[in-house]
mmCIF file of C-alpha atoms in Angstrom:
data_model
loop_
_atom_site.group_PDB
_atom_site.id
_atom_site.type_symbol
_atom_site.label_atom_id
_atom_site.label_comp_id
_atom_site.label_asym_id
_atom_site.label_seq_id
_atom_site.Cartn_x
_atom_site.Cartn_y
_atom_site.Cartn_z
ATOM 1 C CA GLY A 1 -65.856 -29.972 7.389
ATOM 2 C CA ILE A 2 -63.099 -27.451 7.923
ATOM 3 C CA GLN A 3 -62.861 -25.763 11.320
ATOM 4 C CA VAL A 4 -62.253 -22.015 11.402
ATOM 5 C CA GLU A 5 -61.489 -20.583 14.822
ATOM 6 C CA GLN A 6 -61.116 -16.899 15.580
ATOM 7 C CA SER A 7 -59.720 -15.284 18.677
ATOM 8 C CA PRO A 8 -60.425 -13.427 20.746
ATOM 9 C CA PRO A 9 -64.233 -13.619 20.504
ATOM 10 C CA ASP A 10 -64.646 -10.111 21.947
ATOM 11 C CA LEU A 11 -62.239 -7.218 22.199
ATOM 12 C CA ILE A 12 -62.681 -3.752 23.673
ATOM 13 C CA LEU A 13 -60.094 -1.101 22.819
ATOM 14 C CA GLN A 14 -59.428 2.493 23.651
ATOM 15 C CA GLU A 15 -59.270 4.653 20.547
ATOM 16 C CA GLY A 16 -55.702 4.805 19.293
ATOM 17 C CA ALA A 17 -54.723 1.369 20.498
ATOM 18 C CA ASN A 18 -53.403 -1.472 18.304
ATOM 19 C CA SER A 19 -54.742 -4.995 18.098
ATOM 20 C CA THR A 20 -54.120 -8.386 16.520
ATOM 21 C CA LEU A 21 -56.917 -10.758 15.561
ATOM 22 C CA ARG A 22 -56.156 -14.406 14.842
ATOM 23 C CA CYS A 23 -57.745 -17.023 12.561
ATOM 24 C CA ASN A 24 -56.742 -20.713 12.748
ATOM 25 C CA PHE A 25 -58.056 -23.195 10.187
ATOM 26 C CA SER A 26 -57.861 -26.959 10.129
ATOM 27 C CA ASP A 27 -57.151 -27.811 6.492
ATOM 28 C CA SER A 28 -55.282 -26.599 3.410
ATOM 29 C CA VAL A 29 -56.989 -23.661 1.738
ATOM 30 C CA ASN A 30 -56.734 -21.787 -1.518
ATOM 31 C CA ASN A 31 -58.678 -18.746 -0.484
ATOM 32 C CA LEU A 32 -58.772 -16.734 2.694
ATOM 33 C CA GLN A 33 -60.635 -13.484 3.160
ATOM 34 C CA TRP A 34 -61.013 -11.096 6.057
ATOM 35 C CA PHE A 35 -64.261 -9.159 6.315
ATOM 36 C CA HIS A 36 -65.513 -6.345 8.526
ATOM 37 C CA GLN A 37 -69.238 -6.412 9.299
ATOM 38 C CA ASN A 38 -70.165 -2.931 10.375
ATOM 39 C CA PRO A 39 -72.959 -2.077 12.849
ATOM 40 C CA TRP A 40 -75.371 -1.720 9.897
ATOM 41 C CA GLY A 41 -74.717 -5.343 8.913
ATOM 42 C CA GLN A 42 -72.751 -4.630 5.763
ATOM 43 C CA LEU A 43 -69.918 -7.019 4.910
ATOM 44 C CA ILE A 44 -66.828 -5.166 3.835
ATOM 45 C CA ASN A 45 -64.099 -7.138 2.081
ATOM 46 C CA LEU A 46 -60.799 -6.180 3.788
ATOM 47 C CA PHE A 47 -58.308 -8.617 2.347
ATOM 48 C CA TYR A 48 -58.041 -11.509 -0.070
ATOM 49 C CA ILE A 49 -54.969 -13.188 1.330
ATOM 50 C CA PRO A 50 -54.455 -16.946 0.818
ATOM 51 C CA SER A 51 -50.783 -16.418 1.655
ATOM 52 C CA GLY A 52 -48.234 -13.696 2.380
ATOM 53 C CA THR A 53 -48.726 -10.184 3.761
ATOM 54 C CA LYS A 54 -50.802 -7.245 2.602
ATOM 55 C CA GLN A 55 -51.330 -3.768 3.935
ATOM 56 C CA ASN A 56 -54.110 -1.260 3.398
ATOM 57 C CA GLY A 57 -53.814 1.934 5.437
ATOM 58 C CA ARG A 58 -54.016 1.116 9.142
ATOM 59 C CA LEU A 59 -54.885 -2.492 8.456
ATOM 60 C CA SER A 60 -52.573 -5.293 7.496
ATOM 61 C CA ALA A 61 -52.889 -9.072 7.259
ATOM 62 C CA THR A 62 -50.536 -12.025 7.185
ATOM 63 C CA THR A 63 -51.397 -15.589 6.273
ATOM 64 C CA VAL A 64 -48.984 -18.471 6.948
ATOM 65 C CA ALA A 65 -50.674 -21.163 4.899
ATOM 66 C CA THR A 66 -48.219 -23.939 5.874
ATOM 67 C CA GLU A 67 -49.050 -23.354 9.557
ATOM 68 C CA ARG A 68 -52.739 -22.777 8.924
ATOM 69 C CA TYR A 69 -53.300 -19.389 10.455
ATOM 70 C CA SER A 70 -53.854 -15.759 9.538
ATOM 71 C CA LEU A 71 -53.497 -12.569 11.483
ATOM 72 C CA LEU A 72 -55.247 -9.241 11.048
ATOM 73 C CA TYR A 73 -53.527 -6.153 12.537
ATOM 74 C CA ILE A 74 -55.391 -2.979 13.297
ATOM 75 C CA SER A 75 -53.241 -0.017 14.233
ATOM 76 C CA SER A 76 -54.317 3.303 15.773
ATOM 77 C CA SER A 77 -57.898 2.025 16.101
ATOM 78 C CA GLN A 78 -60.848 4.383 15.546
ATOM 79 C CA THR A 79 -64.469 4.167 16.662
ATOM 80 C CA THR A 80 -65.444 3.410 13.052
ATOM 81 C CA ASP A 81 -63.416 0.163 13.289
ATOM 82 C CA SER A 82 -66.096 -1.233 15.623
ATOM 83 C CA GLY A 83 -68.062 -4.223 14.402
ATOM 84 C CA VAL A 84 -67.389 -7.900 13.824
ATOM 85 C CA TYR A 85 -64.389 -9.199 11.951
ATOM 86 C CA PHE A 86 -64.777 -12.437 10.091
ATOM 87 C CA CYS A 87 -62.179 -14.763 8.659
ATOM 88 C CA ALA A 88 -63.429 -17.069 5.883
ATOM 89 C CA VAL A 89 -61.557 -19.833 4.092
ATOM 90 C CA GLU A 90 -62.135 -21.958 1.059
ATOM 91 C CA LEU A 91 -60.792 -25.495 0.722
ATOM 92 C CA GLN A 92 -58.389 -26.421 -2.067
ATOM 93 C CA THR A 93 -60.770 -29.176 -2.995
ATOM 94 C CA GLY A 94 -64.522 -29.445 -2.870
ATOM 95 C CA ALA A 95 -67.410 -27.075 -3.377
ATOM 96 C CA ASN A 96 -67.269 -23.342 -3.948
ATOM 97 C CA ASN A 97 -67.770 -22.541 -0.325
ATOM 98 C CA LEU A 98 -66.278 -19.917 1.982
ATOM 99 C CA PHE A 99 -66.376 -21.338 5.498
ATOM 100 C CA PHE A 100 -66.749 -18.528 8.015
ATOM 101 C CA GLY A 101 -65.447 -18.353 11.547
ATOM 102 C CA THR A 102 -67.721 -17.066 14.316
ATOM 103 C CA GLY A 103 -66.010 -13.689 14.273
ATOM 104 C CA THR A 104 -64.272 -11.274 16.667
ATOM 105 C CA ARG A 105 -66.520 -8.500 17.983
ATOM 106 C CA LEU A 106 -64.480 -5.319 18.288
ATOM 107 C CA THR A 107 -65.640 -2.290 20.231
ATOM 108 C CA VAL A 108 -63.508 0.821 20.079
ATOM 109 C CA ILE A 109 -64.344 3.370 22.766
ATOM 110 C CA PRO A 110 -63.424 7.100 22.524
ATOM 111 C CA ASN B 1 -70.832 0.839 -10.731
ATOM 112 C CA ALA B 2 -73.269 -0.616 -8.162
ATOM 113 C CA GLY B 3 -71.439 -3.948 -7.533
ATOM 114 C CA VAL B 4 -73.790 -6.476 -5.939
ATOM 115 C CA THR B 5 -77.337 -5.239 -5.315
ATOM 116 C CA GLN B 6 -79.928 -7.147 -3.278
ATOM 117 C CA THR B 7 -83.665 -6.547 -3.407
ATOM 118 C CA PRO B 8 -85.557 -6.102 -1.095
ATOM 119 C CA LYS B 9 -83.556 -4.941 1.942
ATOM 120 C CA PHE B 10 -86.217 -5.932 4.477
ATOM 121 C CA ARG B 11 -89.279 -8.194 4.384
ATOM 122 C CA VAL B 12 -91.697 -9.726 6.867
ATOM 123 C CA LEU B 13 -93.589 -12.831 5.844
ATOM 124 C CA LYS B 14 -96.176 -15.073 7.399
ATOM 125 C CA THR B 15 -95.499 -18.818 7.706
ATOM 126 C CA GLY B 16 -96.404 -20.573 4.447
ATOM 127 C CA GLN B 17 -96.045 -17.554 2.222
ATOM 128 C CA SER B 18 -93.626 -17.560 -0.714
ATOM 129 C CA MET B 19 -91.217 -14.926 -1.932
ATOM 130 C CA THR B 20 -88.212 -14.383 -4.149
ATOM 131 C CA LEU B 21 -85.034 -12.495 -3.303
ATOM 132 C CA LEU B 22 -83.187 -10.877 -6.199
ATOM 133 C CA CYS B 23 -79.434 -10.485 -6.485
ATOM 134 C CA ALA B 24 -78.006 -8.443 -9.366
ATOM 135 C CA GLN B 25 -74.356 -7.798 -10.185
ATOM 136 C CA ASP B 26 -72.906 -5.564 -12.820
ATOM 137 C CA MET B 27 -69.316 -6.851 -12.788
ATOM 138 C CA ASN B 28 -69.849 -9.620 -15.377
ATOM 139 C CA HIS B 29 -68.975 -12.203 -12.753
ATOM 140 C CA GLU B 30 -69.430 -15.870 -13.541
ATOM 141 C CA TYR B 31 -69.855 -17.148 -10.007
ATOM 142 C CA MET B 32 -72.760 -16.119 -7.723
ATOM 143 C CA TYR B 33 -73.733 -17.281 -4.220
ATOM 144 C CA TRP B 34 -76.490 -17.056 -1.659
ATOM 145 C CA TYR B 35 -75.600 -17.220 2.054
ATOM 146 C CA ARG B 36 -77.597 -16.875 5.241
ATOM 147 C CA GLN B 37 -76.394 -15.405 8.532
ATOM 148 C CA ASP B 38 -78.074 -16.281 11.793
ATOM 149 C CA PRO B 39 -77.538 -14.268 14.985
ATOM 150 C CA GLY B 40 -74.021 -14.551 16.417
ATOM 151 C CA MET B 41 -72.779 -16.712 13.588
ATOM 152 C CA GLY B 42 -70.811 -16.493 10.410
ATOM 153 C CA LEU B 43 -72.360 -16.991 7.004
ATOM 154 C CA ARG B 44 -73.400 -20.361 5.612
ATOM 155 C CA LEU B 45 -73.751 -21.214 1.910
ATOM 156 C CA ILE B 46 -77.250 -22.054 0.664
ATOM 157 C CA HIS B 47 -76.839 -22.411 -3.139
ATOM 158 C CA TYR B 48 -74.413 -21.202 -5.742
ATOM 159 C CA SER B 49 -73.992 -20.908 -9.489
ATOM 160 C CA VAL B 50 -70.830 -21.207 -11.599
ATOM 161 C CA GLY B 51 -72.400 -19.663 -14.687
ATOM 162 C CA GLU B 52 -75.611 -18.739 -16.463
ATOM 163 C CA GLY B 53 -78.093 -21.625 -16.390
ATOM 164 C CA THR B 54 -76.251 -23.549 -13.652
ATOM 165 C CA THR B 55 -76.993 -24.021 -9.944
ATOM 166 C CA ALA B 56 -75.634 -26.200 -7.173
ATOM 167 C CA LYS B 57 -76.387 -26.971 -3.553
ATOM 168 C CA GLY B 58 -74.337 -25.512 -0.750
ATOM 169 C CA GLU B 59 -74.186 -26.282 2.950
ATOM 170 C CA VAL B 60 -77.787 -25.545 3.900
ATOM 171 C CA PRO B 61 -79.981 -25.844 0.779
ATOM 172 C CA ASP B 62 -83.230 -27.326 2.216
ATOM 173 C CA GLY B 63 -86.297 -25.139 1.840
ATOM 174 C CA TYR B 64 -84.773 -22.929 -0.866
ATOM 175 C CA ASN B 65 -84.651 -22.948 -4.653
ATOM 176 C CA VAL B 66 -82.532 -20.809 -6.984
ATOM 177 C CA SER B 67 -82.377 -19.839 -10.629
ATOM 178 C CA ARG B 68 -79.754 -18.191 -12.831
ATOM 179 C CA LEU B 69 -81.498 -17.462 -16.142
ATOM 180 C CA LYS B 70 -79.348 -14.403 -16.791
ATOM 181 C CA LYS B 71 -75.677 -14.054 -15.978
ATOM 182 C CA GLN B 72 -76.168 -10.914 -13.953
ATOM 183 C CA ASN B 73 -79.062 -12.140 -11.813
ATOM 184 C CA PHE B 74 -79.341 -14.878 -9.176
ATOM 185 C CA LEU B 75 -82.759 -15.500 -7.603
ATOM 186 C CA LEU B 76 -83.412 -17.191 -4.246
ATOM 187 C CA GLY B 77 -86.894 -18.520 -3.674
ATOM 188 C CA LEU B 78 -88.751 -19.654 -0.552
ATOM 189 C CA GLU B 79 -91.775 -21.674 -1.651
ATOM 190 C CA SER B 80 -93.332 -22.058 1.800
ATOM 191 C CA ALA B 81 -91.599 -19.843 4.391
ATOM 192 C CA ALA B 82 -90.918 -21.250 7.857
ATOM 193 C CA PRO B 83 -89.870 -19.341 11.026
ATOM 194 C CA SER B 84 -86.515 -21.215 10.917
ATOM 195 C CA GLN B 85 -85.754 -19.256 7.723
ATOM 196 C CA THR B 86 -85.749 -15.995 9.620
ATOM 197 C CA SER B 87 -82.266 -14.731 8.892
ATOM 198 C CA VAL B 88 -80.171 -12.189 7.033
ATOM 199 C CA TYR B 89 -79.489 -13.287 3.470
ATOM 200 C CA PHE B 90 -76.341 -12.232 1.624
ATOM 201 C CA CYS B 91 -75.567 -12.558 -2.053
ATOM 202 C CA ALA B 92 -72.021 -12.671 -3.364
ATOM 203 C CA SER B 93 -70.302 -12.852 -6.704
ATOM 204 C CA ARG B 94 -66.791 -13.264 -8.099
ATOM 205 C CA TRP B 95 -64.913 -13.540 -11.408
ATOM 206 C CA ASP B 96 -63.539 -17.038 -10.855
ATOM 207 C CA ARG B 97 -62.532 -19.446 -8.079
ATOM 208 C CA VAL B 98 -59.279 -17.815 -7.251
ATOM 209 C CA LYS B 99 -60.643 -14.346 -6.809
ATOM 210 C CA ALA B 100 -62.251 -12.648 -3.842
ATOM 211 C CA LYS B 101 -66.005 -12.796 -3.278
ATOM 212 C CA HIS B 102 -67.886 -9.498 -3.258
ATOM 213 C CA PHE B 103 -70.938 -9.294 -1.065
ATOM 214 C CA GLY B 104 -74.193 -7.338 -1.247
ATOM 215 C CA ASP B 105 -75.625 -5.396 1.701
ATOM 216 C CA GLY B 106 -77.964 -8.186 2.776
ATOM 217 C CA THR B 107 -81.717 -8.792 3.012
ATOM 218 C CA ARG B 108 -83.222 -9.036 6.488
ATOM 219 C CA LEU B 109 -86.084 -11.563 6.365
ATOM 220 C CA SER B 110 -88.469 -12.238 9.252
ATOM 221 C CA ILE B 111 -91.044 -15.014 9.151
ATOM 222 C CA LEU B 112 -93.795 -14.920 11.705
#
């Protein structure tokens, strides 16, 4: 199956700092989503971004499908940004499955 | 607009007991999904449905059954619960294959 690798696995930031999370995938995809899983376990859909760049407030994401990677940028981080960030991809062919990476655990300290 | 609602939120079962998890969506989505999330891991697909009356196996279907009798509901059943099925279960739905999946808040299931 497709491999989805996220880096770094863990990240600790001071409040106000910026960060970049990376997602590499091993096959062509037609769907890529970034999720934030908050400390209560809820999965929040951040971006649907199979290609190109999108921005939503302090967050932005870029997917370069031809080079099989996506980046999630967090600027001016806040303590509420803490949690686990997942990248998930869906193959162009095959079953209706989002394959998840193992996530980046972000801790923002005041 | 509630989105995707999962019932119950928490449950503790004994080995061998059965139960059904309910997922309801009010967005008129065709596609619905059940995932499980084990500690320190991402989600894995159990079963999914591409429309009312249809179901299909995902990545880890063994030990589970599903039904989609109504478009808005997707049921996940455990006929004889095992400790290995202790997990957090997420339901998701979407309009079609090229749209984003929307997830419920999860059901935390413990099997003793």
